Short mmCIF file of C-alpha atoms in Angstrom, two decimals:
data_model
loop_
_atom_site.label_atom_id
_atom_site.label_comp_id
_atom_site.label_asym_id
_atom_site.label_seq_id
_atom_site.Cartn_x
_atom_site.Cartn_y
_atom_site.Cartn_z
CA UNK A 980 198.28 61.26 109.54
CA UNK A 981 196.40 64.57 110.41
CA UNK A 982 194.15 64.01 113.25
CA UNK A 983 190.77 63.34 112.96
CA UNK A 984 188.24 66.26 113.25
CA UNK A 985 185.93 67.11 115.90
CA UNK A 986 182.48 66.57 115.40
CA UNK A 987 180.53 69.43 114.23
CA UNK A 988 183.76 70.66 112.95
CA UNK A 989 183.00 72.01 109.05
CA UNK A 990 185.22 69.97 106.90
CA UNK A 991 185.61 67.14 109.11
CA UNK A 992 184.16 63.95 108.90
CA UNK A 993 182.50 63.67 111.84
CA UNK A 994 180.43 67.69 110.71
CA UNK A 995 176.59 67.54 110.28
CA UNK A 996 177.11 71.13 108.82
CA UNK A 997 176.80 72.11 105.49
CA UNK A 998 178.74 71.78 102.70
CA UNK A 999 180.97 74.59 101.73
CA UNK A 1000 178.56 75.19 98.23
CA UNK A 1001 175.59 75.02 100.86
CA UNK A 1002 177.43 77.52 102.91
CA UNK A 1003 177.83 79.99 100.15
CA UNK A 1004 174.65 80.26 99.13
CA UNK A 1005 172.38 80.15 102.59
CA UNK A 1006 175.27 83.82 102.82
CA UNK A 1007 174.06 84.88 99.16
CA UNK A 1008 170.39 83.93 99.96
CA UNK A 1009 170.74 86.24 103.46
CA UNK A 1010 172.68 88.91 101.78
CA UNK A 1011 169.59 89.22 99.26
CA UNK A 1012 167.35 89.67 101.92
CA UNK A 1013 169.15 92.01 103.68
CA UNK A 1014 169.03 93.95 100.75
CA UNK A 1015 165.58 93.37 100.20
CA UNK A 1016 164.83 94.52 103.33
CA UNK A 1017 166.56 97.57 103.35
CA UNK A 1018 165.58 98.54 99.87
CA UNK A 1019 161.73 98.33 101.30
CA UNK A 1020 162.07 100.18 104.73
CA UNK A 1021 164.14 102.74 102.55
CA UNK A 1022 161.77 103.23 99.71
CA UNK A 1023 163.46 102.34 96.93
CA UNK A 1024 161.30 99.67 95.69
CA UNK A 1025 158.49 99.85 92.42
CA UNK A 1026 156.70 101.58 94.22
CA UNK A 1027 158.72 104.44 95.35
CA UNK A 1028 158.77 105.93 91.56
CA UNK A 1029 155.65 107.09 92.03
CA UNK A 1030 155.98 108.29 95.46
CA UNK A 1031 158.75 111.38 96.46
CA UNK A 1032 161.02 109.21 97.43
CA UNK A 1033 164.02 110.07 94.98
CA UNK A 1034 164.74 112.83 93.26
CA UNK A 1035 167.85 114.08 91.94
CA UNK A 1036 169.63 116.22 93.34
CA UNK A 1037 167.65 116.35 96.48
CA UNK A 1038 168.51 115.96 100.65
CA UNK A 1039 166.13 113.92 102.83
CA UNK A 1040 163.15 116.45 104.26
CA UNK A 1041 163.97 118.34 107.64
CA UNK A 1042 162.50 117.29 110.40
CA UNK A 1043 158.91 118.31 111.77
CA UNK A 1044 160.23 120.78 113.72
CA UNK A 1045 161.80 123.05 110.60
CA UNK A 1046 159.05 124.63 108.82
CA UNK A 1047 155.66 125.53 109.61
CA UNK A 1048 152.59 123.26 108.26
CA UNK A 1049 155.27 120.79 108.03
CA UNK A 1050 153.90 116.85 108.74
CA UNK A 1051 154.72 114.71 111.23
CA UNK A 1052 156.83 111.57 110.92
CA UNK A 1053 154.06 109.25 110.66
CA UNK A 1054 151.32 111.04 109.04
CA UNK A 1055 149.21 108.84 106.86
CA UNK A 1056 150.02 109.91 102.97
CA UNK A 1057 148.87 108.42 99.86
CA UNK A 1058 150.84 105.60 98.79
CA UNK A 1059 151.11 107.07 95.33
CA UNK A 1060 151.10 110.65 96.84
CA UNK A 1061 153.78 112.54 94.09
CA UNK A 1062 155.60 115.67 95.57
CA UNK A 1063 154.16 118.49 95.76
CA UNK A 1064 150.42 117.21 96.32
CA UNK A 1065 148.01 117.88 99.39
CA UNK A 1066 146.87 114.93 101.14
CA UNK A 1067 143.54 113.78 100.80
CA UNK A 1068 141.26 114.47 104.54
CA UNK A 1069 141.09 110.70 104.62
CA UNK A 1070 141.86 107.95 103.27
CA UNK A 1071 138.27 107.63 101.68
CA UNK A 1072 136.36 111.20 100.45
CA UNK A 1073 133.54 111.72 103.02
CA UNK A 1074 130.64 110.67 102.47
CA UNK A 1075 128.37 112.87 100.80
CA UNK A 1076 131.20 114.40 99.12
CA UNK A 1077 131.56 114.02 94.66
CA UNK A 1078 133.34 111.39 95.12
CA UNK A 1079 131.27 109.61 96.63
CA UNK A 1080 129.11 107.12 94.74
CA UNK A 1081 125.72 108.44 94.05
CA UNK A 1082 122.59 106.62 92.71
CA UNK A 1083 122.50 109.33 90.27
CA UNK A 1084 126.01 110.10 88.84
CA UNK A 1085 127.92 107.43 90.63
CA UNK A 1086 131.67 108.33 90.23
CA UNK A 1087 134.42 106.87 87.96
CA UNK A 1088 136.52 104.01 89.74
CA UNK A 1089 139.91 105.24 91.12
CA UNK A 1090 141.95 104.38 88.53
CA UNK A 1091 140.34 105.11 85.39
CA UNK A 1092 142.51 103.39 81.89
CA UNK A 1093 145.51 106.35 81.09
CA UNK A 1094 144.59 108.90 78.88
CA UNK A 1095 146.30 108.43 75.41
CA UNK A 1096 149.03 110.52 74.95
CA UNK A 1097 151.02 108.64 73.18
CA UNK A 1098 154.09 106.01 73.46
CA UNK A 1099 155.99 108.47 76.16
CA UNK A 1100 156.98 106.90 79.54
CA UNK A 1101 156.35 107.73 82.54
CA UNK A 1102 157.42 110.64 84.18
CA UNK A 1103 159.14 108.73 86.44
CA UNK A 1104 160.93 105.75 84.49
CA UNK A 1105 162.16 109.03 82.49
CA UNK A 1106 164.13 110.15 86.13
CA UNK A 1107 165.72 106.61 85.69
CA UNK A 1108 167.17 107.17 81.92
CA UNK A 1109 167.46 111.12 82.99
CA UNK A 1110 171.91 112.22 83.36
CA UNK A 1111 172.78 113.37 86.73
CA UNK A 1112 174.66 116.45 86.84
CA UNK A 1113 178.58 116.01 88.09
CA UNK A 1114 177.75 116.65 91.60
CA UNK A 1115 174.21 115.77 92.29
CA UNK A 1116 173.49 113.32 94.82
CA UNK A 1117 170.16 111.09 94.20
CA UNK A 1118 169.02 110.47 98.42
CA UNK A 1119 165.83 108.86 99.04
CA UNK A 1120 162.90 110.74 100.95
CA UNK A 1121 160.33 109.81 103.41
CA UNK A 1122 157.63 111.21 104.87
CA UNK A 1123 155.01 113.13 104.00
CA UNK A 1124 155.88 116.92 102.36
CA UNK A 1125 154.70 120.18 104.01
CA UNK A 1126 151.55 121.21 102.44
CA UNK A 1127 151.93 124.90 100.62
CA UNK A 1128 150.40 127.58 101.62
CA UNK A 1129 148.97 128.91 98.93
CA UNK A 1130 149.07 132.81 97.64
CA UNK A 1131 144.55 133.07 98.12
CA UNK A 1132 143.35 133.52 101.59
CA UNK A 1133 140.15 132.89 100.70
CA UNK A 1134 137.42 132.82 103.57
CA UNK A 1135 134.02 131.19 103.47
CA UNK A 1136 132.36 134.85 103.96
CA UNK A 1137 134.74 135.52 100.48
CA UNK A 1138 133.11 132.62 98.59
CA UNK A 1139 129.45 133.60 100.17
CA UNK A 1140 130.05 136.43 98.64
CA UNK A 1141 130.73 136.27 95.39
CA UNK A 1142 127.98 133.36 95.66
CA UNK A 1143 125.52 136.03 96.70
CA UNK A 1144 123.06 137.82 94.04
CA UNK A 1145 123.87 140.38 93.05
CA UNK A 1146 127.82 139.79 93.52
CA UNK A 1147 130.13 141.57 91.38
CA UNK A 1148 132.71 139.17 92.14
CA UNK A 1149 131.90 137.01 89.64
CA UNK A 1150 133.50 138.97 86.77
CA UNK A 1151 133.05 139.80 83.26
CA UNK A 1152 133.52 142.72 81.04
CA UNK A 1153 130.42 144.05 82.99
CA UNK A 1154 128.56 143.89 86.16
CA UNK A 1155 127.24 140.56 87.07
CA UNK A 1156 123.65 139.92 86.13
CA UNK A 1157 121.11 138.74 88.55
CA UNK A 1158 120.19 136.99 85.52
CA UNK A 1159 120.53 133.49 84.20
CA UNK A 1160 121.67 130.30 85.72
CA UNK A 1161 124.83 128.63 88.58
CA UNK A 1162 126.33 126.28 86.23
CA UNK A 1163 129.23 124.04 87.36
CA UNK A 1164 132.53 125.11 85.39
CA UNK A 1165 133.70 124.18 81.90
CA UNK A 1166 137.34 125.42 82.47
CA UNK A 1167 139.72 125.88 85.35
CA UNK A 1168 142.63 127.53 85.42
CA UNK A 1169 144.63 124.96 87.87
CA UNK A 1170 148.73 126.28 88.33
CA UNK A 1171 150.90 127.04 89.03
CA UNK A 1172 151.08 129.64 92.44
CA UNK A 1173 153.42 132.67 91.09
CA UNK A 1174 153.16 131.57 87.70
CA UNK A 1175 150.85 134.45 86.27
CA UNK A 1176 147.00 132.93 87.09
CA UNK A 1177 146.06 136.00 88.62
CA UNK A 1178 146.84 138.60 85.25
CA UNK A 1179 145.32 135.07 82.89
CA UNK A 1180 142.22 135.16 84.92
CA UNK A 1181 141.71 138.76 85.05
CA UNK A 1182 142.39 139.19 80.85
CA UNK A 1183 139.66 136.68 80.41
CA UNK A 1184 137.03 137.74 82.46
CA UNK A 1185 137.33 141.26 79.73
CA UNK A 1186 135.64 138.83 77.50
CA UNK A 1187 131.77 138.56 77.20
CA UNK A 1188 131.12 135.19 77.36
CA UNK A 1189 133.41 134.12 80.16
CA UNK A 1190 132.12 134.25 83.40
CA UNK A 1191 134.76 133.72 86.41
CA UNK A 1192 134.52 133.97 90.03
CA UNK A 1193 137.31 136.38 90.94
CA UNK A 1194 137.74 134.58 94.50
CA UNK A 1195 139.82 130.97 94.45
CA UNK A 1196 136.99 128.52 95.61
CA UNK A 1197 139.72 125.95 96.87
CA UNK A 1198 137.09 122.83 96.17
CA UNK A 1199 139.17 120.18 94.86
CA UNK A 1200 141.67 120.60 97.59
CA UNK A 1201 140.44 122.44 100.70
CA UNK A 1202 136.07 122.42 100.12
CA UNK A 1203 135.26 119.15 98.33
CA UNK A 1204 133.80 117.65 101.41
CA UNK A 1205 130.97 120.60 100.99
CA UNK A 1206 129.46 118.96 97.92
CA UNK A 1207 128.98 119.99 94.40
CA UNK A 1208 125.99 122.02 95.23
CA UNK A 1209 128.29 124.16 97.55
CA UNK A 1210 130.49 124.50 94.33
CA UNK A 1211 127.67 125.82 91.99
CA UNK A 1212 126.76 127.77 94.16
CA UNK A 1213 130.08 129.84 94.52
CA UNK A 1214 129.78 130.55 90.25
CA UNK A 1215 128.62 133.02 88.92
CA UNK A 1216 124.95 133.15 87.62
CA UNK A 1217 125.96 132.76 83.20
CA UNK A 1218 123.43 133.06 79.77
CA UNK A 1219 123.37 130.38 77.53
CA UNK A 1220 126.90 130.01 75.00
CA UNK A 1221 128.98 131.45 78.13
CA UNK A 1222 131.72 130.07 80.19
CA UNK A 1223 131.80 129.43 83.91
CA UNK A 1224 135.66 129.59 85.52
CA UNK A 1225 137.84 130.25 87.87
CA UNK A 1226 140.93 129.43 89.19
CA UNK A 1227 142.79 128.18 91.86
CA UNK A 1228 146.34 127.38 91.48
CA UNK A 1229 147.38 124.67 94.19
CA UNK A 1230 144.99 122.02 92.21
CA UNK A 1231 148.12 121.49 89.69
CA UNK A 1232 150.15 120.17 92.98
CA UNK A 1233 147.50 118.35 94.26
CA UNK A 1234 147.13 114.68 93.85
CA UNK A 1235 142.91 113.99 94.16
CA UNK A 1236 142.43 116.99 92.08
CA UNK A 1237 142.88 115.19 88.69
CA UNK A 1238 140.84 111.97 89.46
CA UNK A 1239 137.79 114.83 91.75
CA UNK A 1240 137.44 116.81 88.75
CA UNK A 1241 137.30 113.97 86.05
CA UNK A 1242 134.31 112.73 88.49
CA UNK A 1243 132.71 116.44 87.95
CA UNK A 1244 132.71 116.12 84.31
CA UNK A 1245 135.80 114.29 81.96
CA UNK A 1246 135.14 117.30 79.48
CA UNK A 1247 136.52 119.64 81.34
CA UNK A 1248 139.03 122.33 80.35
CA UNK A 1249 142.32 123.00 82.07
CA UNK A 1250 144.49 125.59 81.41
CA UNK A 1251 148.02 125.47 83.58
CA UNK A 1252 150.22 129.10 83.51
CA UNK A 1253 153.87 127.88 84.12
CA UNK A 1254 156.99 129.83 84.49
CA UNK A 1255 160.64 129.32 84.47
CA UNK A 1256 161.03 127.42 88.12
CA UNK A 1257 164.00 128.99 89.14
CA UNK A 1258 162.20 132.68 89.09
CA UNK A 1259 158.88 131.19 90.11
CA UNK A 1260 160.63 129.65 93.56
CA UNK A 1261 162.15 133.41 94.21
CA UNK A 1262 158.87 134.90 93.59
CA UNK A 1263 157.05 132.46 95.71
CA UNK A 1264 160.06 132.92 98.34
CA UNK A 1265 159.55 136.85 97.77
CA UNK A 1266 155.85 136.42 98.89
CA UNK A 1267 156.25 134.09 101.91
CA UNK A 1268 159.33 136.72 103.32
CA UNK A 1269 156.31 139.71 102.96
CA UNK A 1270 154.53 137.76 105.28
CA UNK A 1271 156.89 136.53 107.53
CA UNK A 1272 160.27 138.41 107.48
CA UNK A 1273 161.45 136.05 110.24
CA UNK A 1274 161.76 133.47 107.86
CA UNK A 1275 165.99 132.13 106.90
CA UNK A 1276 167.22 133.17 103.39
CA UNK A 1277 166.18 131.60 99.97
CA UNK A 1278 169.47 129.96 100.13
CA UNK A 1279 169.15 128.16 103.42
CA UNK A 1280 165.83 127.05 102.66
CA UNK A 1281 166.81 125.67 99.27
CA UNK A 1282 169.57 123.58 100.49
CA UNK A 1283 170.25 120.57 102.49
CA UNK A 1284 173.62 120.98 102.19
CA UNK A 1285 174.96 123.77 100.44
CA UNK A 1286 178.24 121.94 100.34
CA UNK A 1287 177.51 119.02 98.88
CA UNK A 1288 175.06 120.52 96.39
CA UNK A 1289 171.60 118.36 97.88
CA UNK A 1290 168.46 120.75 96.98
CA UNK A 1291 165.54 120.16 99.42
CA UNK A 1292 162.59 119.06 97.14
CA UNK A 1293 160.85 119.02 100.01
CA UNK A 1294 160.13 122.88 100.55
CA UNK A 1295 157.33 124.07 98.32
CA UNK A 1296 158.46 126.73 96.90
CA UNK A 1297 161.31 124.12 94.92
CA UNK A 1298 158.95 121.08 94.66
CA UNK A 1299 155.83 122.69 92.66
CA UNK A 1300 158.38 123.81 90.12
CA UNK A 1301 158.61 120.18 89.23
CA UNK A 1302 156.38 120.43 86.42
CA UNK A 1303 157.06 117.11 85.09
CA UNK A 1304 156.04 115.10 88.06
CA UNK A 1305 152.46 117.15 88.62
CA UNK A 1306 151.81 116.70 85.20
CA UNK A 1307 151.90 113.05 85.31
CA UNK A 1308 149.56 112.74 87.22
CA UNK A 1309 146.80 115.15 85.58
CA UNK A 1310 147.84 113.14 82.45
CA UNK A 1311 146.32 109.50 84.14
CA UNK A 1312 142.78 111.50 84.03
CA UNK A 1313 142.66 114.28 81.26
CA UNK A 1314 144.28 113.58 77.56
CA UNK A 1315 147.14 116.73 76.90
CA UNK A 1316 144.38 118.01 74.44
CA UNK A 1317 142.53 119.52 77.06
CA UNK A 1318 145.22 120.75 78.79
CA UNK A 1319 146.25 124.00 77.55
CA UNK A 1320 149.22 125.52 78.81
CA UNK A 1321 150.58 129.22 78.76
CA UNK A 1322 153.94 131.18 78.85
CA UNK A 1323 154.06 133.04 82.27
CA UNK A 1324 156.42 134.85 80.17
CA UNK A 1325 154.28 135.28 77.12
CA UNK A 1326 151.73 136.52 79.19
CA UNK A 1327 154.37 139.20 80.09
CA UNK A 1328 155.93 140.59 76.70
CA UNK A 1329 153.27 139.41 74.60
CA UNK A 1330 149.93 139.41 76.90
CA UNK A 1331 147.38 139.46 73.25
CA UNK A 1332 149.61 137.11 72.07
CA UNK A 1333 148.77 134.34 74.50
CA UNK A 1334 145.03 135.81 74.93
CA UNK A 1335 144.62 134.38 71.50
CA UNK A 1336 145.90 131.02 72.45
CA UNK A 1337 143.18 131.08 75.55
CA UNK A 1338 140.18 132.07 73.51
CA UNK A 1339 141.01 129.76 71.11
CA UNK A 1340 141.19 126.65 73.49
CA UNK A 1341 137.73 127.75 74.81
CA UNK A 1342 136.19 128.17 71.70
CA UNK A 1343 135.64 131.93 72.09
CA UNK A 1344 135.18 134.52 69.28
CA UNK A 1345 139.14 136.28 70.07
CA UNK A 1346 137.88 139.56 71.57
CA UNK A 1347 140.34 140.52 73.94
CA UNK A 1348 143.26 141.55 71.67
CA UNK A 1349 146.42 144.13 72.22
CA UNK A 1350 143.72 146.32 72.23
CA UNK A 1351 142.80 145.69 76.61
CA UNK A 1352 146.89 146.03 77.33
CA UNK A 1353 149.12 148.83 78.25
CA UNK A 1354 152.76 147.80 78.94
CA UNK A 1355 153.29 149.30 82.91
CA UNK A 1356 156.98 150.45 82.92
CA UNK A 1357 157.06 151.01 86.77
CA UNK A 1358 155.04 147.52 87.42
CA UNK A 1359 156.98 146.01 84.92
CA UNK A 1360 153.98 143.70 83.39
CA UNK A 1361 150.89 144.33 81.69
CA UNK A 1362 147.44 146.24 82.85
CA UNK A 1363 144.07 145.84 81.26
CA UNK A 1364 142.37 148.23 79.76
CA UNK A 1365 138.92 148.80 78.37
CA UNK A 1366 139.55 149.99 73.94
CA UNK A 1367 135.79 151.85 74.24
CA UNK A 1368 136.87 154.32 76.43
CA UNK A 1369 139.82 156.26 78.21
CA UNK A 1370 139.89 155.44 81.25
CA UNK A 1371 143.07 154.69 83.30
CA UNK A 1372 144.30 150.85 82.89
CA UNK A 1373 143.45 148.61 85.80
CA UNK A 1374 146.63 146.71 87.11
CA UNK A 1375 146.49 144.40 89.52
CA UNK A 1376 147.49 144.64 93.14
CA UNK A 1377 150.47 145.87 95.07
CA UNK A 1378 151.07 141.82 95.59
CA UNK A 1379 151.79 141.62 92.13
CA UNK A 1380 155.29 142.52 90.79
CA UNK A 1381 157.49 142.64 93.99
CA UNK A 1382 161.18 143.24 93.88
CA UNK A 1383 162.89 139.75 94.71
CA UNK A 1384 166.00 139.78 96.79
CA UNK A 1385 169.15 139.06 95.81
CA UNK A 1386 170.12 135.69 95.28
CA UNK A 1387 174.08 134.22 95.42
CA UNK A 1388 174.62 133.38 91.56
CA UNK A 1389 176.13 130.17 92.67
CA UNK A 1390 172.68 128.84 94.37
CA UNK A 1391 170.58 130.18 90.86
CA UNK A 1392 173.56 127.93 89.15
CA UNK A 1393 173.01 124.70 91.18
CA UNK A 1394 168.53 125.26 90.78
CA UNK A 1395 168.87 125.38 87.42
CA UNK A 1396 171.14 122.36 86.52
CA UNK A 1397 168.87 120.78 89.01
CA UNK A 1398 165.44 121.92 87.36
CA UNK A 1399 167.15 121.12 83.61
CA UNK A 1400 166.20 117.47 83.05
CA UNK A 1401 162.66 118.44 84.50
CA UNK A 1402 161.91 121.28 81.93
CA UNK A 1403 163.46 118.70 79.14
CA UNK A 1404 160.62 116.29 80.20
CA UNK A 1405 158.19 117.92 80.54
CA UNK A 1406 158.88 119.78 77.34
CA UNK A 1407 158.78 116.58 75.84
CA UNK A 1408 155.28 115.81 77.56
CA UNK A 1409 153.57 119.32 76.64
CA UNK A 1410 155.45 118.91 72.91
CA UNK A 1411 156.48 122.46 73.62
CA UNK A 1412 160.03 124.25 74.85
CA UNK A 1413 159.91 127.35 76.96
CA UNK A 1414 163.24 128.26 76.16
CA UNK A 1415 163.49 128.50 80.26
CA UNK A 1416 167.32 127.22 79.31
CA UNK A 1417 168.16 130.05 76.57
CA UNK A 1418 166.48 132.60 78.43
CA UNK A 1419 168.69 132.14 81.58
CA UNK A 1420 171.89 131.75 79.36
CA UNK A 1421 171.14 135.25 77.44
CA UNK A 1422 171.41 136.96 81.05
#
């Protein structure tokens, strides 16, 4: 006969502990709770689909000291912030801003019904269905992305001059008149940085029915608290039937911009100039390098761990090119029919063709044609000319068409693999094939 079990020992007759099955259930429950806590802390829950937490082939963001302008740990950020967005100045729009309720024109709710765009699923959900390229890894990212220093260095003084009477900053085919009325813009060029937005703006300003401010107002991302009257005063004077425009490329990657623009005028027409994201990233880096020669190499900034192939999507030059993610934010407020996507590549090879699309989109007569362009072989892109006179063509400034630094072909290859699923998603969302993969295979 076996000795009697001691009291309190599982399995003994004197044991007061739970049976083995109950003990197993308790262990399983404990593991589930532990996994849930880990998931919430790691940002892998459902809310993470709207945050920059999971991107194929990306690495966790650098430490706050790695890049100038990065957000400190614990910096406040919107729960639904998307990669590449600029965090709002405060949890709520400041009193008196266009986003605050006003008796005359109450702002729309923070989350209006999603614009109808067919049965297409969300971009975040599509990523989960997108297979990873061999060797790429999904890693969780936390913390706020660094604010993107945009190309424009527009100052308040420049904006004041642009909105002053007699200013020529309003642009157009002729000098800015002192008559007419200042209106809020009916069309905006919202992105993307280093995509060709300046070339597009200068070309459309050649149309007599378009008036556009030459400087970048940055109203919907940096100056929103100044109010709509300030924004209106920055605009050039227009006559009845003319279109008022402005361009600020950082709007496309600013989380609050779609809601704020929708609050101003829900029928605003939006134009996005897009470019092969790999070439765009190198161009972005080249611009920064020209201002800060001491920055690390492109290869160092693009990878968190180059050996493992971990792309660092927290770097703004990489993040901006994930067009599908940013577009998802805009489609919550605007239907696809109100957004025109212009090819930055075709704006160079066929500027008249792309401008025909822009003029049609804006409801304008096709006045800007091939007669307005002259291809400058030295710069490598078209310059504007007036067909009615023999004056020299007007080209963009020295900051355009910079020579790119030589980048390791292996880095280019890895970036192409990283962007490919996002590009395919972007093609599906827009219904346009920009053929960036074909362009790369031809090189």
